[in-house]
Tab-separated table of C-alpha atoms and ligand atoms in Angstrom:
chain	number	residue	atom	x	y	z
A	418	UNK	CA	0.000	0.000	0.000
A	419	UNK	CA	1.406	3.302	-0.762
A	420	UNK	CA	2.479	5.448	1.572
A	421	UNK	CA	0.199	8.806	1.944
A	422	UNK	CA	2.928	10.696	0.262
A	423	UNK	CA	4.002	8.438	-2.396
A	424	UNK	CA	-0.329	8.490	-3.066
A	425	UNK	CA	0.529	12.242	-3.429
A	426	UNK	CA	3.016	12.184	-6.070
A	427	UNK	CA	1.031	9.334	-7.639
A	428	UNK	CA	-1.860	11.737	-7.931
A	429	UNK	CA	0.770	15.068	-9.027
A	430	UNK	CA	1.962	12.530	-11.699
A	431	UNK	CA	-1.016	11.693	-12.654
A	432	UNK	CA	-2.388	14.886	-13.104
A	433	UNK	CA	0.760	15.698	-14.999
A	434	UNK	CA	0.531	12.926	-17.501
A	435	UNK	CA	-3.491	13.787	-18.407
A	436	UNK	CA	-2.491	17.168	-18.902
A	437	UNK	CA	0.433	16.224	-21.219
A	438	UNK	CA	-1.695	13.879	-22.958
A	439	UNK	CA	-4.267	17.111	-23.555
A	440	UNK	CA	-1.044	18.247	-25.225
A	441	UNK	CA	-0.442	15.432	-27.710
A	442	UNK	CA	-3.438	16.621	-30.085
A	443	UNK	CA	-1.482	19.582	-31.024
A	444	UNK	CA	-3.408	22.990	-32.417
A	445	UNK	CA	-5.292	21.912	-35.343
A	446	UNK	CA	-3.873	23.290	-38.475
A	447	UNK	CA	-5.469	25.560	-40.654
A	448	UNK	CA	-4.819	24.568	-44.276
A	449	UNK	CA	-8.826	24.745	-45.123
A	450	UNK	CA	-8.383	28.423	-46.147
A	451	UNK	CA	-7.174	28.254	-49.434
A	452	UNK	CA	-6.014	31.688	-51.184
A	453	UNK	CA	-8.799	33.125	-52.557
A	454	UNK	CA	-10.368	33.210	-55.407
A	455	UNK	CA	-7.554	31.808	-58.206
A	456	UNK	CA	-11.046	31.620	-60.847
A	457	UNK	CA	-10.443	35.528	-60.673
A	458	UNK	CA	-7.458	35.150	-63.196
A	459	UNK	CA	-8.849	35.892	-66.927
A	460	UNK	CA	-8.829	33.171	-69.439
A	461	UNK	CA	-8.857	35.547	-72.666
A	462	UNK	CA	-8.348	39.545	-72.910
A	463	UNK	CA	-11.716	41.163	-73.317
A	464	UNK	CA	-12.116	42.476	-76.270
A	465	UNK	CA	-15.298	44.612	-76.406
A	466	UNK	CA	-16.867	47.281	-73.814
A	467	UNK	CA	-19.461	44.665	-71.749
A	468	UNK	CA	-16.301	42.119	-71.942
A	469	UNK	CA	-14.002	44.852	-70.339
A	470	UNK	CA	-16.621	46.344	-67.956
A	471	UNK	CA	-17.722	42.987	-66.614
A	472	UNK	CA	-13.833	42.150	-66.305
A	473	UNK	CA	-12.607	45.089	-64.511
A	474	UNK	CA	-16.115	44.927	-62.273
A	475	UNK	CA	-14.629	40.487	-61.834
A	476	UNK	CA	-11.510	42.371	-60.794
A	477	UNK	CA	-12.707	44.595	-58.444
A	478	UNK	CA	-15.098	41.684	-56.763
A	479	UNK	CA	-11.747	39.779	-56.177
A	480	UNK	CA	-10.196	42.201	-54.484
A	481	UNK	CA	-13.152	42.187	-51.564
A	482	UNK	CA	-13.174	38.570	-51.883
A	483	UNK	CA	-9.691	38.013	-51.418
A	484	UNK	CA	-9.443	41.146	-48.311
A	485	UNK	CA	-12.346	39.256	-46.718
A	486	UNK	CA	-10.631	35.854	-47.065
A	487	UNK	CA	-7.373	37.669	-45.244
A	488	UNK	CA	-9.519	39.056	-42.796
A	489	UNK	CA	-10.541	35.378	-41.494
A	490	UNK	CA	-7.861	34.059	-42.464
A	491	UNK	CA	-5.859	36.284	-39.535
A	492	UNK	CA	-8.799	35.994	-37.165
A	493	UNK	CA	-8.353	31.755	-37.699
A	494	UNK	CA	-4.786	32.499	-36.880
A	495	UNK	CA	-5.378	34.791	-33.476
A	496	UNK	CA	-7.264	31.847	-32.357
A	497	UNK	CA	-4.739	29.396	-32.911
A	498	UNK	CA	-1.749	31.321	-31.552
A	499	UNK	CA	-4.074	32.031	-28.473
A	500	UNK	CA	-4.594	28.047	-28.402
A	501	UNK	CA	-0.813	27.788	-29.040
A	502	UNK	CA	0.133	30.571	-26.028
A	503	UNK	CA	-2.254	28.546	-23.395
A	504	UNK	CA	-0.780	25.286	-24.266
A	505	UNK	CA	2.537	26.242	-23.833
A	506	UNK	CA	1.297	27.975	-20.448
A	507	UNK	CA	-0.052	24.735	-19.349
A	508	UNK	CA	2.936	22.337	-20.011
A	509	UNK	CA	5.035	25.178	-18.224
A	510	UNK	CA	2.736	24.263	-14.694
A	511	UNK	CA	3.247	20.846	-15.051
A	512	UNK	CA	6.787	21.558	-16.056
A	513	UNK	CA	7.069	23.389	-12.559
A	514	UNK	CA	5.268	20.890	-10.302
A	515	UNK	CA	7.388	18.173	-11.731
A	516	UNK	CA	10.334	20.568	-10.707
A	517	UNK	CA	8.991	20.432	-6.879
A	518	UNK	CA	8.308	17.109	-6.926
A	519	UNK	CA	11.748	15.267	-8.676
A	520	UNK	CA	14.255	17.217	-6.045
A	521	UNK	CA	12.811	15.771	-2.973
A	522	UNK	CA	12.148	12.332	-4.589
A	523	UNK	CA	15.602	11.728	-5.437
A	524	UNK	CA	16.969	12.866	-2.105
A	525	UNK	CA	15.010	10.450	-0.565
A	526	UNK	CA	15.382	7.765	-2.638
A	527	UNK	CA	19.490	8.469	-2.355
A	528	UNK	CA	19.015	8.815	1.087
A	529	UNK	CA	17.624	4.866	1.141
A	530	UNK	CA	20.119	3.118	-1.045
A	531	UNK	CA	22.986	4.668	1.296
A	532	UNK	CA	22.133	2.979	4.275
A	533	UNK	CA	18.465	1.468	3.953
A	534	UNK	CA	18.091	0.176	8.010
A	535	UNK	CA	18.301	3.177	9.339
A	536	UNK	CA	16.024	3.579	11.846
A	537	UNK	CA	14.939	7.275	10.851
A	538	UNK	CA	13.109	5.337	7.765
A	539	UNK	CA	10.304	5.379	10.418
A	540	UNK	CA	10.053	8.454	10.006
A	541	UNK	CA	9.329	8.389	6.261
A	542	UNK	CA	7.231	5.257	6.172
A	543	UNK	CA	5.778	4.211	9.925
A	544	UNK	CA	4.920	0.396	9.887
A	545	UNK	CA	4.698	-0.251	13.255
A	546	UNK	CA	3.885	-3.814	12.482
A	547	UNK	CA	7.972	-4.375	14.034
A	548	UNK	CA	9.431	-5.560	10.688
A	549	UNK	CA	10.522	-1.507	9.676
A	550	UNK	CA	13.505	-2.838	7.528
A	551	UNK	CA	11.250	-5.286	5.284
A	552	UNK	CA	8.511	-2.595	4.869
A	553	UNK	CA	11.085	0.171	4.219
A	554	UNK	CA	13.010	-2.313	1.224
A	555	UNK	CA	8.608	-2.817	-0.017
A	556	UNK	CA	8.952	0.886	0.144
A	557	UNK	CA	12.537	1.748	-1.537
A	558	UNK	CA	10.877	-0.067	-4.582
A	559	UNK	CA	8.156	2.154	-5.051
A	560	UNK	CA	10.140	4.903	-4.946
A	561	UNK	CA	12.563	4.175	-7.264
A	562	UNK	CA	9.454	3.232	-9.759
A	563	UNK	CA	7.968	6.330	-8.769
A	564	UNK	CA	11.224	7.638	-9.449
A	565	UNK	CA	11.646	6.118	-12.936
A	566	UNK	CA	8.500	7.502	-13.499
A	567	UNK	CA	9.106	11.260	-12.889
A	568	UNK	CA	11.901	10.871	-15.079
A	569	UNK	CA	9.855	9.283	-17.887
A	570	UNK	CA	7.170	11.975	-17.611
A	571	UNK	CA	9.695	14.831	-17.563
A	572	UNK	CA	11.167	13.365	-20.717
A	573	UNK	CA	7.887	13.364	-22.110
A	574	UNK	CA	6.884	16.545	-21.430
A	575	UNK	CA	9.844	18.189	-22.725
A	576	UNK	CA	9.252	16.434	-26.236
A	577	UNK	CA	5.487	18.165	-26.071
A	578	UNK	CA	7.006	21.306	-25.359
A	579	UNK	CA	9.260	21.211	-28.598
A	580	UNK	CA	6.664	19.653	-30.588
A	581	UNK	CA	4.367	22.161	-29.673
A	582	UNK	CA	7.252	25.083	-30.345
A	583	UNK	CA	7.473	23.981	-33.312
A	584	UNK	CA	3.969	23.977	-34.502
A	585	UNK	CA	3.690	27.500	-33.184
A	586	UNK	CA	6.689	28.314	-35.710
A	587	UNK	CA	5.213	26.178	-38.469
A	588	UNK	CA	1.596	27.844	-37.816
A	589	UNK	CA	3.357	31.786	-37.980
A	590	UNK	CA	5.365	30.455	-41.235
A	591	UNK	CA	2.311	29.484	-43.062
A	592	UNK	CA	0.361	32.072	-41.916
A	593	UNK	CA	3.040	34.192	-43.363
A	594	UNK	CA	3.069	32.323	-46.811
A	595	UNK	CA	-0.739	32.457	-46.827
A	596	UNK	CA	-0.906	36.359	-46.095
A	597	UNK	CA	1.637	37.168	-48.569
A	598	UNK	CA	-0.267	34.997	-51.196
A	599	UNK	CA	-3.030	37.141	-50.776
A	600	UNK	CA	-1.388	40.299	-50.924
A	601	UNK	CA	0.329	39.392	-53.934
A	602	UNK	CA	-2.949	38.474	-55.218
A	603	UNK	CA	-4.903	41.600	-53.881
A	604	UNK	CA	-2.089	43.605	-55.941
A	605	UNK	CA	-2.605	41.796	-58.905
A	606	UNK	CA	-6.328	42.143	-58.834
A	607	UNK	CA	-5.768	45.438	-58.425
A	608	UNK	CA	-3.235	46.253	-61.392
A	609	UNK	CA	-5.563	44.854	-63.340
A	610	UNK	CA	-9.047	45.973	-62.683
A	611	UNK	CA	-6.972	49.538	-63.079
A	612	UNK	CA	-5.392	48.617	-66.163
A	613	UNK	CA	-8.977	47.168	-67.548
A	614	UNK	CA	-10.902	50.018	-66.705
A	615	UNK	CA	-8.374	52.086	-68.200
A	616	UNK	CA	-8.545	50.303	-71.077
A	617	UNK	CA	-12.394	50.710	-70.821
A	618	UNK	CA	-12.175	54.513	-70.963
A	619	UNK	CA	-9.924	54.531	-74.268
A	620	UNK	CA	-12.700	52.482	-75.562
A	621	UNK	CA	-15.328	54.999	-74.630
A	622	UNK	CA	-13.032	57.708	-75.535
A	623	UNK	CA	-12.756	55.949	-79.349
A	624	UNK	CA	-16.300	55.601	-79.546
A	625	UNK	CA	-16.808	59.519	-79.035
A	626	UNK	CA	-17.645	59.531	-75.572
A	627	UNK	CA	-16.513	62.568	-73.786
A	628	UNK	CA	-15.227	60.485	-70.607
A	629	UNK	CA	-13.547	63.755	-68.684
A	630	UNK	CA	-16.572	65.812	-69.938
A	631	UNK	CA	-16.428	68.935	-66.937
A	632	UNK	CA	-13.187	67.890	-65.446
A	633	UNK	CA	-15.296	64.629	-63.844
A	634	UNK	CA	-12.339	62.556	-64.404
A	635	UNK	CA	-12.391	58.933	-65.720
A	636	UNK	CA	-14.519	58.026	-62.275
A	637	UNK	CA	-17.368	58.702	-63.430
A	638	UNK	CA	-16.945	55.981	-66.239
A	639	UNK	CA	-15.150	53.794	-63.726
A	640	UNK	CA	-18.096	50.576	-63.262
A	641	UNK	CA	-16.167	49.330	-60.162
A	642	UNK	CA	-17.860	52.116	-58.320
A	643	UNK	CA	-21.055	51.153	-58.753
A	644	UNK	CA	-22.046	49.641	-55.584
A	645	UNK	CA	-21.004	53.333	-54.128
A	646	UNK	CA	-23.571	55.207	-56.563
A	647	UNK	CA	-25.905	52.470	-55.551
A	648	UNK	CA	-25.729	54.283	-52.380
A	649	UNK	CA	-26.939	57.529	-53.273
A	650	UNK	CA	-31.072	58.265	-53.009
A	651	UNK	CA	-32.870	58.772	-56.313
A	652	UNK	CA	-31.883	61.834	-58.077
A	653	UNK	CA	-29.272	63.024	-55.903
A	654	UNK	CA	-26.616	61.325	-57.611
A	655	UNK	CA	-22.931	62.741	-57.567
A	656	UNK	CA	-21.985	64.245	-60.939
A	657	UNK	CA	-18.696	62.032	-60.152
A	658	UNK	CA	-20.822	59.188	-60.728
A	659	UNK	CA	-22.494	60.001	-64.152
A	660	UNK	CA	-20.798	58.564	-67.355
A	661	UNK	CA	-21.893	60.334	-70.368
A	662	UNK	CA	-23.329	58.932	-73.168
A	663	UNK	CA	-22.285	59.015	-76.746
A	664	UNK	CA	-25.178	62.208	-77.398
A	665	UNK	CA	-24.228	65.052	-76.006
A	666	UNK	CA	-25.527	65.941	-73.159
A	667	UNK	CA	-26.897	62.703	-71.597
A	668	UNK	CA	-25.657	60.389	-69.200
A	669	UNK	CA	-26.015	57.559	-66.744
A	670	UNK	CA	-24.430	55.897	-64.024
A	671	UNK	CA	-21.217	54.082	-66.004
A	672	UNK	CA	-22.515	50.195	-65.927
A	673	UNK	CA	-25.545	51.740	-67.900
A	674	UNK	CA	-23.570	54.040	-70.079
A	675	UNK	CA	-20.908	51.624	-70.943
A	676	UNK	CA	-23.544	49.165	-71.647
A	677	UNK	CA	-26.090	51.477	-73.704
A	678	UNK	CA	-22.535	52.763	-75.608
A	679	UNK	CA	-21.871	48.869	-76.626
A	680	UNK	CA	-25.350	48.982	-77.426
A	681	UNK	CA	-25.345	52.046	-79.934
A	682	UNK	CA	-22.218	50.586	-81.970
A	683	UNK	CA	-24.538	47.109	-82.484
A	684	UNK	CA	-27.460	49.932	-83.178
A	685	UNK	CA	-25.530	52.116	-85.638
A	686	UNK	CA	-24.170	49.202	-87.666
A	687	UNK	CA	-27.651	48.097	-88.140
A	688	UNK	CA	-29.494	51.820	-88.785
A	689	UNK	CA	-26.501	53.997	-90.212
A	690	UNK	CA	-27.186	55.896	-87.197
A	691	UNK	CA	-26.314	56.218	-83.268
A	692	UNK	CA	-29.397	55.853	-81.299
A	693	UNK	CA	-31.243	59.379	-80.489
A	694	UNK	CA	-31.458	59.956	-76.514
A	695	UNK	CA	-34.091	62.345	-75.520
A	696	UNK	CA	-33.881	61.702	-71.774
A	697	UNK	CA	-31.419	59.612	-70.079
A	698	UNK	CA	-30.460	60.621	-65.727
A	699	UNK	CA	-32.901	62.914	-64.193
A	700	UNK	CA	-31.928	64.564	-61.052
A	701	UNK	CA	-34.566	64.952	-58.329
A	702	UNK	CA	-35.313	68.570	-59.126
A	703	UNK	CA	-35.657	67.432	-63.222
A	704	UNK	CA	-37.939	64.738	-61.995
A	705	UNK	CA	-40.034	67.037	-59.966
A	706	UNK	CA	-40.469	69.316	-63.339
A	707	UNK	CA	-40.991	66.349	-65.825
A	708	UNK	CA	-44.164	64.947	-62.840
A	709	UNK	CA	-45.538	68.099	-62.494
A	710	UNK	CA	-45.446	69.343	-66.330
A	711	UNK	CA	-47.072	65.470	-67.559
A	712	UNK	CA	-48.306	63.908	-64.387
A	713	UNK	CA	-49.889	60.934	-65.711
A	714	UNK	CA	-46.265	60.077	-67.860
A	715	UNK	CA	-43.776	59.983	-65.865
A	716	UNK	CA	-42.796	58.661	-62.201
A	717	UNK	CA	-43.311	59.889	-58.583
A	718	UNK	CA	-40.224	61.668	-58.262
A	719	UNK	CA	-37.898	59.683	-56.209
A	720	UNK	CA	-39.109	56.376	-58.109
A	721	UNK	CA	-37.570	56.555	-61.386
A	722	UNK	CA	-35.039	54.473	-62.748
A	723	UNK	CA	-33.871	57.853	-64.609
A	724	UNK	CA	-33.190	59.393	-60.832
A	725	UNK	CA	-30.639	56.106	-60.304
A	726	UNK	CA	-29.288	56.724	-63.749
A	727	UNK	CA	-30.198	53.764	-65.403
A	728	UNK	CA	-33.287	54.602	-67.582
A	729	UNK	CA	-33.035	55.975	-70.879
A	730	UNK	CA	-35.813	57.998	-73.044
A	731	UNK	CA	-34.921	57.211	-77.009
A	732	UNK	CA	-36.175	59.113	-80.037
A	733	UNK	CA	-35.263	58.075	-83.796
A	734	UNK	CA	-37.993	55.768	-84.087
A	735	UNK	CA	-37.947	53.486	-80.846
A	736	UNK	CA	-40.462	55.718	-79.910
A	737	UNK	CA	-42.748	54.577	-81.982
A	738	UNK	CA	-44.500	51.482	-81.176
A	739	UNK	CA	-43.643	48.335	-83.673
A	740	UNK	CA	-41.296	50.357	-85.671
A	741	UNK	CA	-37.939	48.520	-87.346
A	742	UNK	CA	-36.052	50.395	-84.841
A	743	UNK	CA	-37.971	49.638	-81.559
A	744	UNK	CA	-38.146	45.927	-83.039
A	745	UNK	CA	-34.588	46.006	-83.486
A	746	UNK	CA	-33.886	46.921	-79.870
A	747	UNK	CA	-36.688	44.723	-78.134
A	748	UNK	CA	-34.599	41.952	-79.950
A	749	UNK	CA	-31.030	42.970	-79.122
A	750	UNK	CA	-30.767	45.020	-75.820
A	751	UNK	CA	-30.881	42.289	-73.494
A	752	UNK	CA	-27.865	41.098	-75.031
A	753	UNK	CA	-26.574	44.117	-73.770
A	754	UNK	CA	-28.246	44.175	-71.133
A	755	UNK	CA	-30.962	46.664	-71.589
A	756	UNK	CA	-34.521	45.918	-71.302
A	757	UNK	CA	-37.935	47.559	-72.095
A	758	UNK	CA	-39.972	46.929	-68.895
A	759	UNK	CA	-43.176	45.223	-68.526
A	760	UNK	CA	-45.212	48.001	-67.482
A	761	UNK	CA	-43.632	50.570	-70.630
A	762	UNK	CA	-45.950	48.113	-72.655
A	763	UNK	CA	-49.309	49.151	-71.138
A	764	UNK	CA	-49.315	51.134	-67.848
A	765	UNK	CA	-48.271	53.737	-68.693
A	766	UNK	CA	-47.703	53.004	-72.229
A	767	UNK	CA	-44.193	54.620	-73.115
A	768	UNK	CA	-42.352	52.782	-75.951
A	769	UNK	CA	-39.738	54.973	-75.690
A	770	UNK	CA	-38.536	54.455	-72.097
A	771	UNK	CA	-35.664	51.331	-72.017
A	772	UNK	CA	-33.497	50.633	-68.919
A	773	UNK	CA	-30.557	49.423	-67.848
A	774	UNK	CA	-30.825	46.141	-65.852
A	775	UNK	CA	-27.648	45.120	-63.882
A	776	UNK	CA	-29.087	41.961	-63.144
A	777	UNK	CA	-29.365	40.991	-66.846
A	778	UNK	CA	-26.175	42.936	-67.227
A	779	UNK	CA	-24.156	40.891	-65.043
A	780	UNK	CA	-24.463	38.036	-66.643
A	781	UNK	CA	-23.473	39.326	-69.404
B	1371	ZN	ZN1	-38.398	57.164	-69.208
């Protein structure tokens, strides 16, 4: 039977042992995360004004894609480190009680081989059955298990605490390698959605369109920054976000215009002519006129699709119900990604009003 001491290091041991077999699992390793988005990477160069603005807008998707993936990606990796730094805490308590613990055991157990009869042994182990020397030798060989044992688990636990120093370093190197993939690939997103929407205004430019009409800059032509002129209310959108169109004049937000310009090349080819715009973005106050001039025609101010730039008015002959040209383009926008609403068919009936739909467009 054990001593109640030896019990006591039986039981520190113990603990010791379960707590460096919690360690043996080792922080689970994060290689789920893969770098974002490598289907971001263009097969072929675009080669018209819908290829290049639904390229550069790709582009400009990957970049939030891949920021978001770094974003969890170094929130994964807080957590681990944390899970890392509390490991290492633990083994460092068990690495200190086994400290306490292995001094006095191999005093004692010194103390025993050197002269095993002595009567003090009483002291350590009381038998009082009158056979102290027998009991004590019973005794001596429990130690010097116990002993062997210490010695074992110390060995053990330094080998954790290196295995687990290591993963820590292995966990910071990849997390290294995987944030510096996606910067490299954030950059590269970047150079290009720049480089395609540049390209995209020298298109525009070519086609007539007077991109820094008013010193706007190329912005306003820029269809990356469409989500941000989403944000604006009907009619109060920022001349910074109005592309103008090939007419003079007229203009929309720059999905719409570069869409409505690829539209006018497929629409001159066909009719000799560009199309004729007679009302493309309204602002509020515009809107407020047009209601209050021809109530019955045209939109509660703060409802049109003109007020969000995306609605177009045409003249020529689209506005004439069943003609070649509004044929034509109730054939052909969509490919473009233009549409002629339901309720422009009947209620109220306005064969001239077409819009831009970016749902249609983006799948373009
Ligand atoms: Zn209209």
């Amino acid at each position: 039977m054990p001593s109640p001491r030896s019990a006591g290091l039986i039981a520190v041991v113990t603990a010791m042992t379960s707590l460096v077999g919690g360690t043996a699992a080792g922080p689970a390793h994060a290689t789920d995360a893969t770098p974002a988005a490598a289907a971001v990477v263009p097969l072929k160069e675009p080669t018209n004004l819908t290829e290049l603005r639904r390229e550069a807008q790709k582009a400009f998707k990957g970049i939030e894609d891949a920021n978001r993936t770094l974003k969890a990606r170094q929130k994964q990796f807080d957590t681990l480190q944390k899970q890392v730094v509390g490991k290492l805490a633990q083994l460092q308590v068990a690495d200190q009680e086994l400290a306490k613990v292995r001094g006095p055991l191999s005093e004692i157990v010194e103390y025993i081989y050197q002269d095993p009869s002595v009567n003090s042994m009483g002291s350590f182990f009381p038998s009082g059955d009158g056979t102290p020397t027998l009991r004590a030798l019973s005794d001596v060989n429990h130690m010097v298990a116990e002993q062997n044992n210490v010695v074992s688990d110390a060995a053990k636990l330094l080998q954790d605490r290196e295995r687990l120093a290591t993963e820590a370093q292995e966990l910071r190197a990849e997390n290294l390698l995987q944030e510096a993939q996606l910067d490299a690939e954030i950059d590269a997103l970047r150079k290009r959605s720049a480089s395609l929407v540049k390209s995209l205004t020298r298109a525009l430019v070519k086609l007539g369109v007077k991109v820094n009409a008013n010193n706007r800059g190329t912005g306003a032509c820029d269809p990356t920054r469409v989500d941000l002129a989403a944000q604006y209310p009907n009619g109060l959108l920022p001349r910074g976000f109005l592309c103008p169109l090939p007419q003079k004049g007229e203009e929309l937000r720059a999905d719409a215009a570069i869409a409505f310009a690829d539209l006018n090349v497929a629409y001159q080819k066909r009719f000799g002519t560009p199309m004729c715009i007679s009302d493309s973005y309204r602002s509020l106050g515009e809107q407020q006129a047009v209601y209050y001039q021809r109530p019955g025609l045209a939109a509660t101010p703060g409802k049109s699709n003109h007020g969000l730039g995306m609605a177009v008015d045409l003249c020529g002959g689209v506005q004439i119900f069943r003609s070649a040209q509004f044929n034509w383009l109730e054939a052909n926008s969509k490919r473009f990604g233009f549409i002629h609403p339901d309720w422009a068919y009947h209620s109220p009936f306005e064969p001239w009003h077409w819009e831009y739909d970016p749902k249609v467009g983006s799948l373009l």
